Coordinates of C-alpha atoms and ligand atoms in Angstrom, one line a residue:
X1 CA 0.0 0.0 0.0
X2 CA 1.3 3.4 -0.5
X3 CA 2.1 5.7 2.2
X4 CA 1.2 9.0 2.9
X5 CA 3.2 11.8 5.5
X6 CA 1.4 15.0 6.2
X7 CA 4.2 17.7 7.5
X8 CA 3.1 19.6 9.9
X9 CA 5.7 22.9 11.5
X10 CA 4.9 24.0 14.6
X11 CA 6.0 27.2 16.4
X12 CA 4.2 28.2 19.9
X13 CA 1.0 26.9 18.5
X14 CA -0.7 25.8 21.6
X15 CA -4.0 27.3 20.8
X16 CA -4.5 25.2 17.6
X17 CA -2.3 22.0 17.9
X18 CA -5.8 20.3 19.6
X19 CA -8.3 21.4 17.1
X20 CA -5.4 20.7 13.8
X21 CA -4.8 17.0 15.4
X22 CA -8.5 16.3 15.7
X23 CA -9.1 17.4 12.2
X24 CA -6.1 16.4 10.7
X25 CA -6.9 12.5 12.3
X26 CA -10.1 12.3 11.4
X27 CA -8.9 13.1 7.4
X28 CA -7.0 11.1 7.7
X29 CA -9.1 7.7 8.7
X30 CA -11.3 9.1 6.0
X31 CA -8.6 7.8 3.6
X32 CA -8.3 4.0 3.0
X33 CA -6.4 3.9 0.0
X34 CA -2.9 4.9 1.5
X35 CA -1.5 4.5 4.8
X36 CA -1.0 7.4 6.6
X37 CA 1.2 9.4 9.6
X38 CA 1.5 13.0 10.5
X39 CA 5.0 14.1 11.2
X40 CA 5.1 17.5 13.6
X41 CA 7.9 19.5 13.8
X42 CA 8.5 21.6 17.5
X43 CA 10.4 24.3 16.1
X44 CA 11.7 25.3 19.6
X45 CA 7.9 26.3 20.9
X46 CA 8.2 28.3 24.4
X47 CA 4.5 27.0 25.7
X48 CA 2.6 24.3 25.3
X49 CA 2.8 23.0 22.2
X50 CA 6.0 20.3 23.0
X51 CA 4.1 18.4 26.0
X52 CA 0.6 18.5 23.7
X53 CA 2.5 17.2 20.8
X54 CA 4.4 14.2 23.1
X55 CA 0.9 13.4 24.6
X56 CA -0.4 13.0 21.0
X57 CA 2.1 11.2 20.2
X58 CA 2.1 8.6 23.2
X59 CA -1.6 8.0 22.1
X60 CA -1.3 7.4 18.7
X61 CA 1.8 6.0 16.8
X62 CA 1.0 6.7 13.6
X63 CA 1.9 10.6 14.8
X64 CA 5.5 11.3 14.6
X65 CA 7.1 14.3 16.3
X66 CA 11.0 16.3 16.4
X67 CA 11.6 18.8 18.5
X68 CA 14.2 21.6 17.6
X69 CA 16.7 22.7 19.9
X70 CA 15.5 26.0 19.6
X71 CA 13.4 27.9 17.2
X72 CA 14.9 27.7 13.6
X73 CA 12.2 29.1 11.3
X74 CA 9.3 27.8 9.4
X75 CA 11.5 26.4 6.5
X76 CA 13.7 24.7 8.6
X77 CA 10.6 23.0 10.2
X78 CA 9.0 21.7 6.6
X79 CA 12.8 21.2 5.2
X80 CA 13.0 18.4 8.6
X81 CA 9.6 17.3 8.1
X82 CA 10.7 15.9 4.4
X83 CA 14.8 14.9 5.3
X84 CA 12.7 12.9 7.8
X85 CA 9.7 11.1 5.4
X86 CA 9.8 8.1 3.8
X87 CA 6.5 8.1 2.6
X88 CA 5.6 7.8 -1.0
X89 CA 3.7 11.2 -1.2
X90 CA 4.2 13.9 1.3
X91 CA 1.4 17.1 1.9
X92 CA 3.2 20.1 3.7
X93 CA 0.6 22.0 5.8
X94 CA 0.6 24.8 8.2
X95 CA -0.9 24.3 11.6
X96 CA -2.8 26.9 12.1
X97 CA -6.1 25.5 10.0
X98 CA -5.7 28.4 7.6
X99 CA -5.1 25.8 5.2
X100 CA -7.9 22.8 5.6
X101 CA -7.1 19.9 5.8
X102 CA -10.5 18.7 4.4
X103 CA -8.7 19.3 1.0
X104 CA -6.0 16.6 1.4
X105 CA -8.1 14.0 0.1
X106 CA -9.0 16.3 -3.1
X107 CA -5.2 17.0 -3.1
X108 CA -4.6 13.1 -3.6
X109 CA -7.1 12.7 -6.1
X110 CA -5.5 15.8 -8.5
X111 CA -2.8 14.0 -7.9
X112 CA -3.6 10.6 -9.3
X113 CA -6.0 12.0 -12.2
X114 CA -3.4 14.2 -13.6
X115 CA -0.3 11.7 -12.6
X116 CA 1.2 14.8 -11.0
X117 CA 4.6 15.0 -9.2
X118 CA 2.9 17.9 -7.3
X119 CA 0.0 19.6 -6.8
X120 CA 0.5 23.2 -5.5
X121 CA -2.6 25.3 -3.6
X122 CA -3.5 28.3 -5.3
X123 CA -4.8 31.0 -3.0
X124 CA -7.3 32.5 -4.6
X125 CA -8.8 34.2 -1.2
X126 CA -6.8 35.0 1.7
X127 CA -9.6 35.7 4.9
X128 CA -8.5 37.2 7.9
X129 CA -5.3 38.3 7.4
X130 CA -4.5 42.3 7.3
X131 CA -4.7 44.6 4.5
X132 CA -0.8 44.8 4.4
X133 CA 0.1 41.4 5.1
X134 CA -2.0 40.5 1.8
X135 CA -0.7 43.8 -0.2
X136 CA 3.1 42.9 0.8
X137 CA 2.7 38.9 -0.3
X138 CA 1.1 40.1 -3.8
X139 CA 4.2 42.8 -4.5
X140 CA 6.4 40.2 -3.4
X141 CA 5.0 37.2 -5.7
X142 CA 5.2 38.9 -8.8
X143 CA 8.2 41.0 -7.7
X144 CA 9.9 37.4 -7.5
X145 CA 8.9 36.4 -10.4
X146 CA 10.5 39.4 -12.2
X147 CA 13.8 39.1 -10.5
X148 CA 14.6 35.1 -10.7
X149 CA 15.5 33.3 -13.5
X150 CA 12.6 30.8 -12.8
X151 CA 9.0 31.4 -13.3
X152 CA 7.3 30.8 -9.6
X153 CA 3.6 29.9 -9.8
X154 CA 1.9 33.7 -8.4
X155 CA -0.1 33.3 -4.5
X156 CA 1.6 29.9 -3.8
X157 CA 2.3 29.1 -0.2
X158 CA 4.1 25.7 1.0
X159 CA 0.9 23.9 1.1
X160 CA 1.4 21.3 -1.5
X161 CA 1.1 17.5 -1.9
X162 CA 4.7 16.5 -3.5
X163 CA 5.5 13.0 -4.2
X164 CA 8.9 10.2 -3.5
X165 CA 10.5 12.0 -6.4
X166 CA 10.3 15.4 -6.0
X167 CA 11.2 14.7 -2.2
X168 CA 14.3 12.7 -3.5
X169 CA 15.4 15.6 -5.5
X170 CA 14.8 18.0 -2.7
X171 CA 16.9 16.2 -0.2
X172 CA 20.5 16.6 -2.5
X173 CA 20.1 20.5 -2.3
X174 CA 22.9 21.6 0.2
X175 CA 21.7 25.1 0.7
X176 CA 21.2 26.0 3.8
X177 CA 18.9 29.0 3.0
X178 CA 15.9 27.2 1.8
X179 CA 13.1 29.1 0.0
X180 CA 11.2 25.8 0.0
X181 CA 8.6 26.9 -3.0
X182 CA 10.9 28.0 -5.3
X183 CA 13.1 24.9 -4.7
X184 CA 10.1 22.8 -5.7
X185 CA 9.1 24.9 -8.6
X186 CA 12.8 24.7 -9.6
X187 CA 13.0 20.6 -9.1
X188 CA 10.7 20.3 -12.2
X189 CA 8.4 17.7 -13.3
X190 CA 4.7 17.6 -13.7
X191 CA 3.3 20.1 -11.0
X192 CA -0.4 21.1 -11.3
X193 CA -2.2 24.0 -9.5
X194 CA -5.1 23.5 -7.2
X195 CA -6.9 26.5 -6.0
X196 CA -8.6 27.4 -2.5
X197 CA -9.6 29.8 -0.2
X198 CA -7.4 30.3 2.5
X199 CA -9.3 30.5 5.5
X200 CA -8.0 33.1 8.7
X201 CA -6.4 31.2 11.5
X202 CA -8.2 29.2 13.5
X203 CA -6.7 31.0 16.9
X204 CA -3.3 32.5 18.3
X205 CA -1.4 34.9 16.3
X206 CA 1.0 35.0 13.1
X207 CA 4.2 33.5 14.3
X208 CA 5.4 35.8 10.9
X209 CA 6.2 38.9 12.2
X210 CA 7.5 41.9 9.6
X211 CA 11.0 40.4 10.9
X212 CA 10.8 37.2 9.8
X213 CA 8.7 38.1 6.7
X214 CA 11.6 40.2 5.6
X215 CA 14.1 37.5 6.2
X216 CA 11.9 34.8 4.7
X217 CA 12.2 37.6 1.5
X218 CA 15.5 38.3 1.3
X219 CA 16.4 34.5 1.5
X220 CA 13.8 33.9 -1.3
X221 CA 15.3 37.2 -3.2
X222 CA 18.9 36.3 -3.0
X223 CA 19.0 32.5 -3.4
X224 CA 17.5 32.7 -7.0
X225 CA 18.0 36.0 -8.3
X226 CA 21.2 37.5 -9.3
X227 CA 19.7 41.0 -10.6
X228 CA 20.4 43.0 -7.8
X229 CA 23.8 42.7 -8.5
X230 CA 22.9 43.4 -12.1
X231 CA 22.0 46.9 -10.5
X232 CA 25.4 48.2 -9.6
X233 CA 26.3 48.0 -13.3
X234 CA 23.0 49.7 -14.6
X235 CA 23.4 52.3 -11.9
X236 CA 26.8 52.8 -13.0
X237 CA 26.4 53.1 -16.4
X238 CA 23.5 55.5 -15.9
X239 CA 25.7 57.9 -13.9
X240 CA 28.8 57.8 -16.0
X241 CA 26.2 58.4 -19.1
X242 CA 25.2 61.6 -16.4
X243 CA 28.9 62.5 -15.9
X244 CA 29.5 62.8 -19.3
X245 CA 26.8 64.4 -20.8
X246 CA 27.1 67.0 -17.8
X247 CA 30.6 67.6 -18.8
X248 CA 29.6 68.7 -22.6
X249 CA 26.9 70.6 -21.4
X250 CA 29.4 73.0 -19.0
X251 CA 32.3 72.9 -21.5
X252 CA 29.7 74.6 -24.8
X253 CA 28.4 76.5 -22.2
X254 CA 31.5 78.1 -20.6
X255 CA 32.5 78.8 -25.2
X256 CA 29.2 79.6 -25.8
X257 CA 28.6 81.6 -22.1
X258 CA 25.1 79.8 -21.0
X259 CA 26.2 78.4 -18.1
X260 CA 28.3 80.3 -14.8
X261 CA 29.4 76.9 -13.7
X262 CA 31.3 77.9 -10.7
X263 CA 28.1 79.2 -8.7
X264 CA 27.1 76.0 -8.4
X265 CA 27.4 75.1 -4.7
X266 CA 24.4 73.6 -4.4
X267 CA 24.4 71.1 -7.2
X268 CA 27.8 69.6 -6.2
X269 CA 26.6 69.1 -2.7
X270 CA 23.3 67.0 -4.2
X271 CA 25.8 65.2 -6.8
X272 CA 27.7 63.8 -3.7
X273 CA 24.8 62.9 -1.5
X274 CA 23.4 61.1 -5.0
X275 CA 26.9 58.9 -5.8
X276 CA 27.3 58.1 -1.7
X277 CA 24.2 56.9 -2.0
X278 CA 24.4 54.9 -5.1
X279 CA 27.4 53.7 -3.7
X280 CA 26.4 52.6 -0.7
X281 CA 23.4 51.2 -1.9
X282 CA 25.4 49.0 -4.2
X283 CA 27.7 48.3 -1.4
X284 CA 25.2 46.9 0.7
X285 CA 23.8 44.7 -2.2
X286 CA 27.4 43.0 -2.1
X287 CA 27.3 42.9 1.2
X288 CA 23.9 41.0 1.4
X289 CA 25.3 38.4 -1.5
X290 CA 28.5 38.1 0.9
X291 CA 26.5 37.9 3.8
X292 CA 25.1 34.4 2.6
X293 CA 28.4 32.9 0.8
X294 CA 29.8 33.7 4.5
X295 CA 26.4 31.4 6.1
X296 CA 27.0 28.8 3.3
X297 CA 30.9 27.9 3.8
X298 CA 30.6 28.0 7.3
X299 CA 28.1 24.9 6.4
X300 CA 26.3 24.6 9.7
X301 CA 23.5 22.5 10.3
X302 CA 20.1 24.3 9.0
X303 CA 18.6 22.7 12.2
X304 CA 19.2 20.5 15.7
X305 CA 16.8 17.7 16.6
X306 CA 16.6 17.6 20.8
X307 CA 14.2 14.4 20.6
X308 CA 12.2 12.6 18.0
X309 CA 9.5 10.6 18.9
X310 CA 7.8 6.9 17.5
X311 CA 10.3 7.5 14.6
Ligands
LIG1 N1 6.2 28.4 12.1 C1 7.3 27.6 12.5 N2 8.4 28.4 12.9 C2 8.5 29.7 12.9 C3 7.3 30.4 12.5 C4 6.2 29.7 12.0 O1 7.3 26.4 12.5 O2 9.5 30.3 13.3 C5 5.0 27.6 11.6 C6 3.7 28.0 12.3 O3 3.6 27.3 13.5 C7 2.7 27.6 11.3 C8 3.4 27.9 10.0 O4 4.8 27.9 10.3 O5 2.3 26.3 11.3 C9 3.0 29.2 9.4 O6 3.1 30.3 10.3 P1 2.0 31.4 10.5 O7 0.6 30.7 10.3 O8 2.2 32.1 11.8 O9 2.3 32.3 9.3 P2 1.2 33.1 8.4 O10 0.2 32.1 8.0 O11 0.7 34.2 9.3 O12 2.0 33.6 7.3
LIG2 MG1 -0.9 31.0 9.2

């Protein structure tokens, strides 16, 4: 019989973990065609959520859970979640209900009709979530797709059913930054959409902050995009292009006596605010690219299991 992991990252979700276990289970007996285990991930949680998760677990073997030493980040979580499946098919899932888990059995069946690798969830709603958490995900979608050298499906989270192959494929990257979507995109083979409406979450708060949204972004931008770095040269050339036209322009006018060039006090104080700018704007785009070649070659581990359990 085929098997069948559902990947579940945790991060101080206490309120939820019951309610997502409850529904998740009973999904789950719902489906009689593959056999089936939930693997949570305890990304470091400060309440609850490790002793609920180990009390699942003690109940009901077909639940698997690691704990993290400490809180690494969502994509750690779901990267653990699928180093540590063996299933045939894996669905990655948030725990928060946001994304249903009603749908995994349609998930399956897109899968098997259209004898998909994977089948990514299309949000075509997002409920409950702000104004600029919504606005920020839509410039940042498209604004991905623009820079990379891949074409990202548009409103695609990490909910996705992916199956032995892709997973086999995704465990040989050695990045440590993980921008798990676009890795999938990028693995290749038959991938069909499957849109929803993502729902609001069912309690507690975002564990995204604007702090880890912007690092989540940054990883995404600078692990498969070299543009930015494209921009110090356009930037350059533009200014240079600047320079020199500016230099004709004072040169016919000083022969020609249109321009008083020397009362021009203000102008050169703008000119250097402009270049230090441009210059340490492109600075700090080296620096970012830097930055990660430093994380990489150090080649520490992207996470630290404390405990596993009925694995
Ligand atoms: N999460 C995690 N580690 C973190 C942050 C989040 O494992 O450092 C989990 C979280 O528990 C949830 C999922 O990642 O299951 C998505 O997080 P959340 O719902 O807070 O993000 P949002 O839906 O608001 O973008
Ligand atoms: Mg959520």
């Amino acid at each position: 019989m085929e098997t069948l992991s559902v990947i579940v990252p945790c991060y101080n979700e206490e309120a939820v973990i019951g309610e997502s276990y409850g529904r998740l289970k009973k999904v789950l007996d719902g489906i009689t065609t593959l056999q089936t285990e939930i693997i949570f991930i305890n990304d470091g949680s400060k309440d609850k959520t490790a002793e609920m998760l180990s009390a699942i677990a003690a109940n009901d073997n077909r639940v698997k859970v690691l704990h993290f030493s400490r809180n690494f980040g969502h994509q750690p979580a779901v990267t653990a979640g699928i180093h540590y499946c063996k299933s045939d098919l894996a669905i990655i899932i948030d725990a928060d209900l946001q994304d249903p888990p009603e749908l995994i059995p349609d998930l399956i069946e897109t899968q098997k009709s259209e004898k998909a690798n994977v089948v990514y969830c299309v949000r075509e709603k997002r409920k409950g979530e702000s104004f600029f958490k919504k606005i920020s995900a839509r410039i940042f979608y498209r604004s991905m797709n623009y820079l990379s050298e891949v074409n990202f499906p548009l409103d695609t989270g990490d909910f996705r059913l992916i199956d032995k192959q892709v997973m086999k494929e995704f465990k040989k990257f050695r990045e440590k930054g993980k921008y798990i979507r676009g890795i999938i995109s990028w693995i290749g083979f038959k991938q069909v959409p499957f849109v929803y409406k993502r729902e609001a979450r069912f309690a507690g708060e975002t564990k995204y902050p604007l702090r880890k949204m912007l690092h989540f972004a940054a990883t995404a931008m600078l692990y498969f995009s070299k543009k930015p770095l494209k921009l110090a040269t356009g930037l350059g050339f533009i200014t240079v292009m600047i320079g020199i036209i500016y230099a004709i322009w004072i040169v016919i006018g000083k022969i020609v006596g249109f321009t008083h060039a020397l009362s021009g006090w203000s102008s050169i104080i703008i000119l250097i605010i402009f270049f230090g700018g441009v210059q340490l704007l492109t600075i700090g785009v080296l620096g970012q690219y830097i930055g990660i070649l430093f994380d990489e070659i150090k080649d520490r581990p992207e996470y630290i299991v404390e405990k596993e359990e009925n694995i």
